[in-house]
């Protein structure tokens, strides 16, 4: 029978993913249907961790230091009187006072005298995220309950995203709801084997990426749909890259298998070329052959979604003030601002004071995906929310506040901050002109690049040479390479992954250019590969002539 992966992960205090990585490293077979491994094998892993713990214990005499310490502070860490340290310092030839800052080297020397080691650790990133959560509720482990997974469907145009989303919705309405009106609110929930699954109903990766660019990751599982008569296409590759960049697990739905010219095996081959090796060939990518149109094999696809979600062990605390993310929002003539919120944690109730981006208000009414009025919405539930002062943007974080004044103050603060930020460029965006400086200041350790080119061959050539430019200080990564012009989606991906965009024999469209300006994304276009490589190399070395 064996032990379930998530149970073992719990026992060892690991994330499921970490455990799975370890198991794969060890070449241990996972029964993917049951997500279990043999007891004997579990013991091997348990043993590994016991050893590691003892190793950690021997590191007890390590003092973690974020910044310089004064003589007094170091004394406290070492449990030594400061006067003693001052004497030591005099012996070392340094006259020091009790409140004097010590440099790393001196701290190390002093600590060594008392059998301690100093370890320099990086401080927390202190940049304030004005759109992040305001309230900092800590959920206790015992308050957490399993919640439904949130799924996004992505893929190339015409490969069947809309058909699939419609089919799943139609075939999985719960009894009693059948025949009831279903309403498009940007997300819906279905029941599969008595378990709920939430689908984001805005196909395509624009929504996915724009949410991520705002730091509001809403998706737990990505279904990437590939038409078996067409194969892996540029937007398929984009979707794969987006999901991977967001570290969201992927399930591939090989669609249109009802068509006579369907070639599912060819799709699998092409997936391999993009780093997704299917299970039958020893990889870990789950593929499910389906026909969205004929509604074939959708149950199996949904079961795979549940299995994948189970590995993620998604939990939330329904008994706390809610927070969530805005999926869609518009100004309705009769009803005023209407926003679809996906609750991530807690429960949203009628009457709650809320803030969403720079909009605020009190929940006046909520309507679910069947057009029914509801009083409350728990974790992973999508609802239309009425009562906001303004129309928030997709991707804005929604949060319940203790009072109306509180919500309004925060919304106003954000509005002011937003205007102020629009005036000054946000400096953190990477660009080739300041790259060297950013590297020097330690702001950048990865140079992320999105490549767009007219032909696949150029992408490969560029990618290879760019990756070769990596140094000890900076790792060059190509987060996405695709054939075609530079689109708004490319810009949003670059924004989400703090990347620059290199276009080879392609240019940005008007919308892409506008968005790039807004998001402060550096787009460089070239006609000669050598020049692109030279520019990046020079930028990394601080030798690039400014681009006026
Ligand atoms: P989207 O652009 O990815 O949302 O694709 P659509 O869902 O609009 O589908 C594009 C076309 O493919 C439509 O004409 C659908 O009827 C058709 N289609 C979708 N799924 C299937 C399928 O499983 N089999 C067949 N034969 N056609 C399909």
Coordinates of C-alpha atoms and ligand atoms in Angstrom, one line a residue:
X1 CA 0.0 0.0 0.0
X2 CA 2.8 2.4 0.9
X3 CA 2.7 5.9 2.2
X4 CA 1.2 9.0 0.5
X5 CA 3.6 11.6 -0.6
X6 CA 2.0 14.4 1.2
X7 CA 2.0 12.5 4.4
X8 CA 5.7 11.8 4.2
X9 CA 6.3 15.4 3.3
X10 CA 4.4 16.5 6.4
X11 CA 6.3 14.1 8.6
X12 CA 9.6 15.5 7.3
X13 CA 8.5 19.0 7.3
X14 CA 9.0 19.4 3.6
X15 CA 6.9 20.9 0.8
X16 CA 5.4 18.2 -1.4
X17 CA 7.4 19.5 -4.3
X18 CA 10.7 19.4 -2.4
X19 CA 10.0 15.8 -1.5
X20 CA 9.1 14.9 -5.1
X21 CA 12.4 16.4 -6.3
X22 CA 14.3 14.4 -3.8
X23 CA 12.6 11.2 -4.9
X24 CA 13.3 11.9 -8.5
X25 CA 17.0 12.6 -7.7
X26 CA 17.1 9.2 -6.0
X27 CA 15.3 7.6 -9.0
X28 CA 12.5 6.4 -6.7
X29 CA 9.3 5.2 -8.4
X30 CA 6.2 7.2 -7.5
X31 CA 2.9 5.5 -8.1
X32 CA 1.5 8.5 -9.9
X33 CA -2.1 7.3 -9.7
X34 CA -2.1 7.0 -6.0
X35 CA 0.8 9.5 -5.2
X36 CA 2.3 6.9 -3.0
X37 CA 5.7 5.3 -2.4
X38 CA 6.7 2.0 -0.7
X39 CA 7.3 2.1 3.1
X40 CA 10.8 0.8 2.6
X41 CA 11.6 3.6 0.3
X42 CA 10.1 6.1 2.7
X43 CA 12.5 4.8 5.3
X44 CA 15.5 5.5 3.1
X45 CA 14.3 9.1 2.8
X46 CA 13.6 9.3 6.5
X47 CA 17.2 8.1 7.3
X48 CA 18.6 10.8 5.0
X49 CA 16.8 13.5 7.0
X50 CA 17.9 12.2 10.3
X51 CA 21.5 12.5 9.3
X52 CA 20.9 16.0 8.0
X53 CA 19.4 17.1 11.2
X54 CA 22.4 16.1 13.3
X55 CA 24.6 17.9 10.8
X56 CA 22.6 21.0 11.4
X57 CA 23.0 20.7 15.2
X58 CA 26.7 21.0 14.9
X59 CA 26.2 24.3 13.3
X60 CA 24.7 25.7 16.4
X61 CA 27.6 27.9 17.1
X62 CA 26.9 30.0 14.0
X63 CA 25.8 33.6 14.5
X64 CA 23.8 35.0 11.6
X65 CA 24.6 38.6 10.9
X66 CA 22.7 40.8 8.6
X67 CA 24.6 44.0 9.1
X68 CA 27.5 45.2 11.2
X69 CA 27.2 44.7 15.0
X70 CA 28.6 47.0 17.7
X71 CA 30.9 45.6 20.4
X72 CA 28.0 45.5 22.8
X73 CA 25.7 43.6 20.4
X74 CA 28.4 41.1 19.5
X75 CA 29.0 40.5 23.2
X76 CA 25.4 39.7 23.7
X77 CA 25.5 37.2 20.8
X78 CA 28.6 35.5 22.1
X79 CA 27.4 35.8 25.7
X80 CA 30.7 37.6 26.6
X81 CA 31.0 40.8 28.6
X82 CA 31.8 43.8 26.2
X83 CA 34.7 44.8 28.4
X84 CA 36.3 41.5 27.6
X85 CA 35.9 42.0 23.9
X86 CA 37.4 45.5 24.2
X87 CA 40.4 44.0 25.9
X88 CA 40.7 41.4 23.1
X89 CA 40.4 44.2 20.6
X90 CA 43.2 46.2 22.3
X91 CA 45.3 43.0 22.1
X92 CA 44.6 42.9 18.4
X93 CA 45.8 46.5 18.1
X94 CA 42.4 48.2 17.9
X95 CA 41.1 50.8 20.3
X96 CA 37.4 50.4 20.4
X97 CA 34.5 51.7 22.4
X98 CA 31.4 49.7 23.5
X99 CA 29.1 51.3 20.8
X100 CA 31.6 51.0 18.0
X101 CA 30.6 49.1 14.8
X102 CA 32.8 46.2 14.0
X103 CA 33.6 45.1 10.5
X104 CA 33.0 41.5 9.3
X105 CA 36.6 40.5 9.5
X106 CA 37.0 41.7 13.1
X107 CA 33.7 40.1 14.1
X108 CA 34.9 36.8 12.6
X109 CA 38.2 36.9 14.5
X110 CA 36.6 37.7 17.8
X111 CA 33.9 35.1 17.4
X112 CA 36.4 32.4 16.5
X113 CA 38.1 33.1 19.9
X114 CA 34.9 31.9 21.5
X115 CA 34.3 29.0 19.1
X116 CA 31.7 30.8 17.0
X117 CA 31.4 31.4 13.3
X118 CA 29.9 34.4 11.7
X119 CA 27.6 33.9 8.8
X120 CA 26.5 36.9 6.7
X121 CA 22.9 36.7 5.7
X122 CA 20.9 38.9 3.3
X123 CA 18.3 41.1 4.9
X124 CA 14.7 41.1 3.9
X125 CA 13.8 43.0 0.8
X126 CA 12.4 46.1 2.3
X127 CA 10.8 47.7 -0.7
X128 CA 7.2 48.3 0.2
X129 CA 4.6 46.8 -2.0
X130 CA 1.7 49.2 -1.8
X131 CA -0.7 46.7 -3.4
X132 CA 0.3 43.9 -1.2
X133 CA -1.8 42.7 1.8
X134 CA -2.3 45.2 4.5
X135 CA -3.3 42.9 7.3
X136 CA -0.9 40.3 8.4
X137 CA -3.0 37.4 9.8
X138 CA -1.1 34.3 10.8
X139 CA -3.1 31.2 10.1
X140 CA -2.5 28.4 12.6
X141 CA -1.9 25.0 11.0
X142 CA -5.0 23.6 12.8
X143 CA -7.2 26.2 11.3
X144 CA -6.3 25.3 7.7
X145 CA -8.6 23.3 5.6
X146 CA -8.2 21.9 2.1
X147 CA -9.5 24.2 -0.6
X148 CA -10.4 23.7 -4.2
X149 CA -7.6 24.1 -6.8
X150 CA -7.8 27.1 -9.2
X151 CA -7.1 26.1 -12.8
X152 CA -6.2 28.2 -15.9
X153 CA -6.5 26.9 -19.5
X154 CA -3.9 28.2 -21.9
X155 CA -2.8 27.3 -25.4
X156 CA -2.5 28.4 -29.0
X157 CA -5.4 30.2 -30.7
X158 CA -8.1 27.8 -32.0
X159 CA -6.7 24.8 -30.2
X160 CA -9.9 24.6 -28.2
X161 CA -9.6 26.6 -25.0
X162 CA -13.1 28.1 -25.1
X163 CA -14.7 24.8 -26.2
X164 CA -13.0 23.0 -23.3
X165 CA -14.0 25.6 -20.7
X166 CA -17.6 25.5 -22.0
X167 CA -17.7 21.7 -22.1
X168 CA -16.3 21.3 -18.6
X169 CA -18.8 23.8 -17.3
X170 CA -21.8 22.2 -19.1
X171 CA -21.0 18.6 -18.2
X172 CA -20.2 19.2 -14.5
X173 CA -23.0 21.4 -13.2
X174 CA -24.3 19.9 -10.0
X175 CA -27.7 18.5 -10.0
X176 CA -30.5 21.0 -9.4
X177 CA -28.3 23.6 -11.1
X178 CA -28.7 22.0 -14.5
X179 CA -30.9 24.2 -16.6
X180 CA -30.3 27.1 -14.3
X181 CA -28.7 30.1 -15.8
X182 CA -25.0 30.1 -16.0
X183 CA -23.4 33.5 -16.1
X184 CA -19.9 34.4 -17.3
X185 CA -18.2 36.2 -14.5
X186 CA -14.6 35.4 -15.4
X187 CA -14.4 32.2 -13.3
X188 CA -16.6 29.3 -12.4
X189 CA -16.6 26.3 -10.1
X190 CA -17.6 22.7 -10.9
X191 CA -17.8 19.5 -8.9
X192 CA -15.7 16.5 -9.8
X193 CA -16.0 13.3 -7.6
X194 CA -17.6 15.5 -4.9
X195 CA -14.6 17.8 -5.0
X196 CA -14.8 21.4 -6.2
X197 CA -12.5 22.8 -8.9
X198 CA -12.4 26.4 -9.8
X199 CA -11.6 27.4 -13.4
X200 CA -10.5 30.8 -14.5
X201 CA -12.8 31.4 -17.5
X202 CA -10.6 34.0 -19.2
X203 CA -8.7 31.8 -21.6
X204 CA -5.3 32.8 -22.7
X205 CA -2.2 33.8 -20.8
X206 CA -2.8 37.6 -20.9
X207 CA -4.9 37.3 -17.7
X208 CA -2.5 34.9 -16.2
X209 CA 0.5 37.0 -16.9
X210 CA -1.1 40.4 -16.0
X211 CA -2.1 38.9 -12.6
X212 CA 1.4 37.6 -12.0
X213 CA 2.9 40.9 -13.0
X214 CA 1.0 42.3 -10.1
X215 CA 2.2 39.6 -7.8
X216 CA -1.2 38.0 -7.6
X217 CA -0.7 34.5 -8.5
X218 CA -4.1 32.9 -8.6
X219 CA -3.5 29.7 -10.5
X220 CA -2.6 26.3 -8.9
X221 CA -2.7 24.1 -12.0
X222 CA -2.3 25.1 -15.7
X223 CA -4.0 23.0 -18.4
X224 CA -2.1 23.6 -21.7
X225 CA -4.2 22.6 -24.6
X226 CA -2.6 21.5 -27.8
X227 CA -4.7 20.6 -30.9
X228 CA -3.5 17.2 -32.1
X229 CA -4.0 18.2 -35.8
X230 CA -1.9 21.2 -35.4
X231 CA 0.8 20.5 -32.8
X232 CA 2.9 22.7 -30.6
X233 CA 2.6 26.3 -31.9
X234 CA 4.2 29.6 -30.8
X235 CA 1.5 30.4 -28.2
X236 CA 1.8 26.9 -26.9
X237 CA 5.4 27.5 -26.2
X238 CA 4.6 30.9 -24.6
X239 CA 2.0 29.2 -22.4
X240 CA 4.5 26.6 -21.3
X241 CA 7.1 29.3 -20.5
X242 CA 4.5 31.3 -18.6
X243 CA 3.5 28.4 -16.5
X244 CA 7.0 27.3 -15.8
X245 CA 8.1 30.9 -15.0
X246 CA 5.3 30.9 -12.4
X247 CA 6.2 27.4 -11.2
X248 CA 2.7 26.2 -11.8
X249 CA 2.3 22.5 -12.5
X250 CA 1.3 21.7 -16.1
X251 CA -1.2 19.2 -17.5
X252 CA -1.2 18.9 -21.2
X253 CA -4.6 18.2 -22.9
X254 CA -4.0 16.9 -26.3
X255 CA -7.2 18.1 -28.0
X256 CA -9.2 17.2 -31.2
X257 CA -8.3 13.6 -31.1
X258 CA -11.7 13.0 -32.8
X259 CA -10.2 14.4 -36.0
X260 CA -9.0 12.0 -38.6
X261 CA -5.7 13.9 -39.0
X262 CA -5.0 14.0 -35.3
X263 CA -1.4 13.0 -34.5
X264 CA -1.2 12.9 -30.7
X265 CA 2.2 11.1 -30.8
X266 CA 3.7 13.9 -32.8
X267 CA 2.4 16.4 -30.2
X268 CA 4.3 14.4 -27.5
X269 CA 7.4 14.5 -29.5
X270 CA 7.1 18.3 -30.0
X271 CA 6.5 18.8 -26.3
X272 CA 9.8 17.0 -25.5
X273 CA 11.6 19.5 -27.7
X274 CA 10.3 22.1 -25.3
X275 CA 11.4 20.4 -22.2
X276 CA 8.1 18.6 -21.3
X277 CA 8.8 14.9 -21.3
X278 CA 5.6 12.9 -21.1
X279 CA 5.2 10.2 -18.5
X280 CA 5.2 7.3 -21.0
X281 CA 8.7 8.3 -22.0
X282 CA 10.0 8.5 -18.4
X283 CA 9.2 12.2 -17.8
X284 CA 6.8 13.7 -15.4
X285 CA 4.5 15.6 -17.8
X286 CA 0.9 14.3 -17.6
X287 CA -0.9 14.3 -20.9
X288 CA -4.5 13.5 -21.5
X289 CA -5.9 12.9 -25.0
X290 CA -9.3 14.6 -25.2
X291 CA -11.9 15.9 -27.6
X292 CA -13.4 19.1 -26.1
X293 CA -16.0 19.2 -28.9
X294 CA -17.2 15.6 -28.5
X295 CA -16.7 15.8 -24.7
X296 CA -14.4 12.8 -24.8
X297 CA -12.1 11.9 -21.8
X298 CA -12.9 15.1 -19.9
X299 CA -13.4 13.1 -16.8
X300 CA -9.9 11.8 -17.0
X301 CA -8.5 15.3 -17.5
X302 CA -10.4 16.5 -14.4
X303 CA -9.2 13.6 -12.4
X304 CA -5.6 14.5 -13.3
X305 CA -6.3 18.0 -12.2
X306 CA -7.5 16.7 -8.8
X307 CA -4.4 14.4 -8.5
X308 CA -2.0 17.2 -9.4
X309 CA -3.8 19.5 -7.0
X310 CA -3.6 16.9 -4.2
X311 CA 0.2 16.9 -4.5
X312 CA 0.1 20.7 -4.0
X313 CA -1.8 20.3 -0.8
X314 CA -3.8 23.5 -1.1
X315 CA -5.1 24.8 2.1
X316 CA -6.8 28.0 3.4
X317 CA -8.4 29.1 6.6
X318 CA -12.1 29.8 5.9
X319 CA -12.7 31.4 9.4
X320 CA -10.9 34.7 9.0
X321 CA -11.4 38.0 7.1
X322 CA -11.1 37.3 3.4
X323 CA -8.4 38.3 0.9
X324 CA -8.5 37.5 -2.8
X325 CA -7.7 38.7 -6.3
X326 CA -9.7 40.6 -8.8
X327 CA -10.3 38.5 -12.0
X328 CA -12.4 40.9 -14.0
X329 CA -14.1 44.3 -13.3
X330 CA -16.3 46.7 -15.2
X331 CA -18.5 49.6 -14.8
X332 CA -22.1 48.4 -15.1
X333 CA -24.7 51.1 -16.0
X334 CA -27.2 50.0 -13.5
X335 CA -25.1 48.4 -10.8
X336 CA -22.0 50.6 -10.7
X337 CA -18.6 49.1 -10.4
X338 CA -18.9 45.3 -10.6
X339 CA -15.8 43.1 -9.9
X340 CA -15.3 39.4 -9.9
X341 CA -13.2 38.4 -7.0
X342 CA -11.6 35.0 -6.4
X343 CA -11.3 34.6 -2.7
X344 CA -7.9 33.1 -1.8
X345 CA -8.1 32.9 1.9
X346 CA -10.8 33.5 4.5
X347 CA -14.5 34.1 3.8
X348 CA -16.0 37.2 2.2
X349 CA -19.3 38.3 3.7
X350 CA -22.0 40.8 2.8
X351 CA -21.4 44.0 4.7
X352 CA -17.6 43.5 4.8
X353 CA -15.5 46.6 4.3
X354 CA -13.1 46.0 1.5
X355 CA -10.2 47.5 -0.4
X356 CA -9.2 46.4 -3.9
X357 CA -6.3 48.2 -5.5
X358 CA -7.3 51.8 -5.2
X359 CA -11.0 51.1 -4.9
X360 CA -12.8 50.6 -1.6
X361 CA -16.3 50.1 -0.3
X362 CA -18.6 47.7 1.5
X363 CA -19.9 44.5 0.0
X364 CA -23.5 45.3 -0.9
X365 CA -24.3 42.1 -2.7
X366 CA -22.5 39.0 -4.1
X367 CA -23.5 36.9 -7.1
X368 CA -22.1 33.5 -7.9
X369 CA -21.3 31.9 -11.3
X370 CA -24.9 30.7 -11.5
X371 CA -26.3 34.1 -11.2
X372 CA -27.5 33.4 -7.6
X373 CA -27.2 35.9 -4.9
X374 CA -25.0 34.6 -2.1
X375 CA -24.3 35.8 1.5
X376 CA -20.7 34.5 1.7
X377 CA -17.8 33.2 -0.4
X378 CA -15.1 31.0 1.0
X379 CA -11.6 30.1 -0.3
X380 CA -11.2 29.5 -4.1
X381 CA -14.8 30.7 -4.7
X382 CA -15.4 33.3 -7.5
X383 CA -18.1 35.9 -6.9
X384 CA -19.2 39.1 -8.4
X385 CA -18.9 41.8 -5.8
X386 CA -21.1 44.9 -5.8
X387 CA -20.4 48.0 -3.6
X388 CA -17.0 49.2 -4.6
X389 CA -16.3 52.9 -5.1
X390 CA -14.4 52.5 -8.3
X391 CA -13.5 49.8 -10.9
X392 CA -10.4 47.9 -9.8
X393 CA -8.0 46.3 -12.3
X394 CA -7.7 42.6 -13.0
X395 CA -4.9 41.3 -10.7
X396 CA -5.6 43.8 -7.9
X397 CA -5.6 42.3 -4.4
X398 CA -8.9 42.4 -2.6
X399 CA -8.8 42.5 1.2
X400 CA -11.3 42.9 4.0
X401 CA -10.6 45.8 6.4
X402 CA -11.7 46.3 10.0
X403 CA -13.6 49.5 9.2
X404 CA -14.8 51.7 6.3
X405 CA -12.5 54.6 7.2
X406 CA -9.6 52.2 7.2
X407 CA -10.5 50.9 3.7
X408 CA -10.9 54.3 2.3
X409 CA -7.7 55.6 3.8
X410 CA -5.7 52.8 2.3
X411 CA -7.4 53.1 -1.1
X412 CA -6.6 56.9 -1.1
X413 CA -3.1 56.3 -0.1
X414 CA -2.6 53.8 -2.9
X415 CA -4.2 56.2 -5.4
X416 CA -1.7 58.9 -4.4
X417 CA 1.2 56.5 -4.4
X418 CA 0.2 55.3 -7.8
X419 CA 0.2 58.8 -9.2
X420 CA 3.5 59.5 -7.6
X421 CA 5.0 56.4 -9.1
X422 CA 3.7 57.1 -12.5
X423 CA 5.7 60.4 -12.4
X424 CA 9.0 58.7 -11.5
X425 CA 10.2 55.7 -13.4
X426 CA 10.3 52.6 -11.3
X427 CA 14.0 52.1 -11.2
X428 CA 14.0 48.4 -10.4
X429 CA 13.1 47.4 -14.0
X430 CA 16.2 46.0 -15.6
X431 CA 17.7 47.8 -18.6
X432 CA 20.9 47.4 -20.6
X433 CA 21.9 51.0 -20.0
X434 CA 22.1 50.7 -16.2
X435 CA 22.8 47.0 -16.1
X436 CA 26.4 47.3 -15.0
X437 CA 25.5 49.7 -12.2
X438 CA 22.7 47.4 -11.1
X439 CA 25.0 44.4 -11.1
X440 CA 27.6 46.4 -9.1
X441 CA 25.0 47.4 -6.5
X442 CA 24.0 43.8 -6.2
X443 CA 20.5 44.6 -7.4
X444 CA 20.7 42.1 -10.2
X445 CA 22.0 38.5 -10.1
X446 CA 20.0 37.2 -13.1
X447 CA 19.7 38.9 -16.4
X448 CA 16.4 37.6 -17.8
X449 CA 15.8 37.9 -21.5
X450 CA 12.7 37.4 -23.7
X451 CA 13.7 36.6 -27.3
X452 CA 11.4 37.2 -30.3
X453 CA 12.6 36.5 -33.8
X454 CA 11.4 35.8 -37.3
X455 CA 12.6 32.2 -37.4
X456 CA 13.2 29.5 -34.8
X457 CA 16.8 29.1 -35.9
X458 CA 17.7 32.6 -34.9
X459 CA 16.2 32.1 -31.5
X460 CA 18.3 29.0 -30.9
X461 CA 21.5 30.8 -32.1
X462 CA 20.8 33.9 -30.0
X463 CA 19.9 31.9 -26.9
X464 CA 23.0 29.8 -27.0
X465 CA 25.3 32.8 -27.3
X466 CA 23.5 34.8 -24.7
X467 CA 23.6 32.0 -22.2
X468 CA 27.3 31.7 -22.8
X469 CA 27.7 35.3 -21.5
X470 CA 26.9 34.2 -17.9
X471 CA 29.5 35.1 -15.4
X472 CA 30.0 34.4 -11.7
X473 CA 28.1 37.5 -10.8
X474 CA 25.3 37.4 -13.3
X475 CA 23.4 34.4 -14.7
X476 CA 21.9 35.0 -18.1
X477 CA 18.5 33.3 -18.5
X478 CA 16.2 33.2 -21.5
X479 CA 12.7 33.1 -20.0
X480 CA 11.0 32.9 -23.3
X481 CA 11.8 32.5 -27.0
X482 CA 9.2 32.7 -29.6
X483 CA 8.7 33.3 -33.3
X484 CA 6.8 36.4 -34.3
X485 CA 6.5 40.1 -33.5
X486 CA 6.9 41.6 -30.0
X487 CA 3.4 41.6 -28.5
X488 CA 1.8 43.0 -25.4
X489 CA 1.9 39.5 -23.8
X490 CA 5.7 39.4 -24.3
X491 CA 6.0 42.8 -22.5
X492 CA 3.8 41.5 -19.6
X493 CA 5.9 38.4 -19.4
X494 CA 9.1 40.5 -19.3
X495 CA 7.5 42.7 -16.6
X496 CA 6.5 39.7 -14.6
X497 CA 9.9 38.2 -14.8
X498 CA 12.0 41.4 -14.7
X499 CA 13.4 40.7 -18.2
X500 CA 14.5 42.7 -21.2
X501 CA 13.2 41.9 -24.6
X502 CA 15.5 41.3 -27.6
X503 CA 13.8 41.3 -31.0
X504 CA 15.6 39.9 -34.0
X505 CA 14.2 40.9 -37.3
X506 CA 10.9 41.7 -35.6
X507 CA 9.5 44.8 -34.0
X508 CA 7.0 45.7 -31.3
X509 CA 3.5 46.6 -32.3
X510 CA 1.9 49.8 -31.1
X511 CA 0.2 48.3 -28.1
X512 CA 3.4 46.4 -27.1
X513 CA 5.4 49.7 -27.3
X514 CA 2.9 51.6 -25.2
X515 CA 2.8 48.8 -22.6
X516 CA 6.6 48.7 -22.6
X517 CA 6.7 52.4 -21.9
X518 CA 4.2 52.0 -19.0
X519 CA 5.9 49.0 -17.5
X520 CA 9.4 50.4 -18.2
X521 CA 10.5 47.4 -20.2
X522 CA 13.7 47.7 -22.3
X523 CA 13.1 46.4 -25.8
X524 CA 16.1 46.1 -28.2
X525 CA 15.8 45.1 -31.8
X526 CA 18.6 43.9 -34.0
X527 CA 19.2 42.7 -37.6
X528 CA 22.5 41.1 -36.8
X529 CA 22.9 38.5 -34.1
X530 CA 26.4 39.5 -33.4
X531 CA 25.3 43.0 -32.5
X532 CA 22.7 41.7 -30.0
X533 CA 25.3 39.6 -28.3
X534 CA 27.9 42.4 -28.2
X535 CA 25.4 44.8 -26.7
X536 CA 24.5 42.5 -23.9
X537 CA 28.1 41.6 -23.3
X538 CA 29.1 45.3 -23.2
X539 CA 26.2 46.1 -20.9
X540 CA 27.3 43.5 -18.5
X541 CA 30.8 44.9 -18.5
X542 CA 29.6 48.5 -18.2
X543 CA 30.9 49.4 -21.6
X544 CA 27.7 50.0 -23.5
X545 CA 27.3 53.5 -25.0
X546 CA 24.1 55.0 -23.8
X547 CA 21.2 54.5 -26.2
X548 CA 19.8 58.0 -26.9
Ligands
LIG1 P1 -9.7 28.8 -28.7 O1 -9.3 29.9 -29.7 O2 -8.5 28.1 -28.2 O3 -10.6 29.2 -27.6 O4 -10.4 27.7 -29.6 P2 -12.0 27.4 -29.7 O5 -12.5 26.7 -28.5 O6 -12.6 28.6 -30.1 O7 -12.0 26.3 -30.9 C1 -11.5 26.6 -32.2 C2 -12.2 25.7 -33.2 O8 -11.9 24.3 -32.9 C3 -13.8 25.7 -33.0 O9 -14.3 25.7 -34.3 C4 -14.1 24.5 -32.3 O10 -15.4 24.0 -32.6 C5 -13.0 23.5 -32.8 N1 -12.7 22.5 -31.7 C6 -12.4 22.7 -30.4 N2 -12.2 21.5 -29.8 C7 -12.4 20.5 -30.8 C8 -12.3 19.1 -30.8 O11 -12.1 18.4 -29.8 N3 -12.5 18.5 -32.0 C9 -12.8 19.1 -33.1 N4 -13.0 18.4 -34.2 N5 -12.9 20.5 -33.1 C10 -12.7 21.2 -32.0

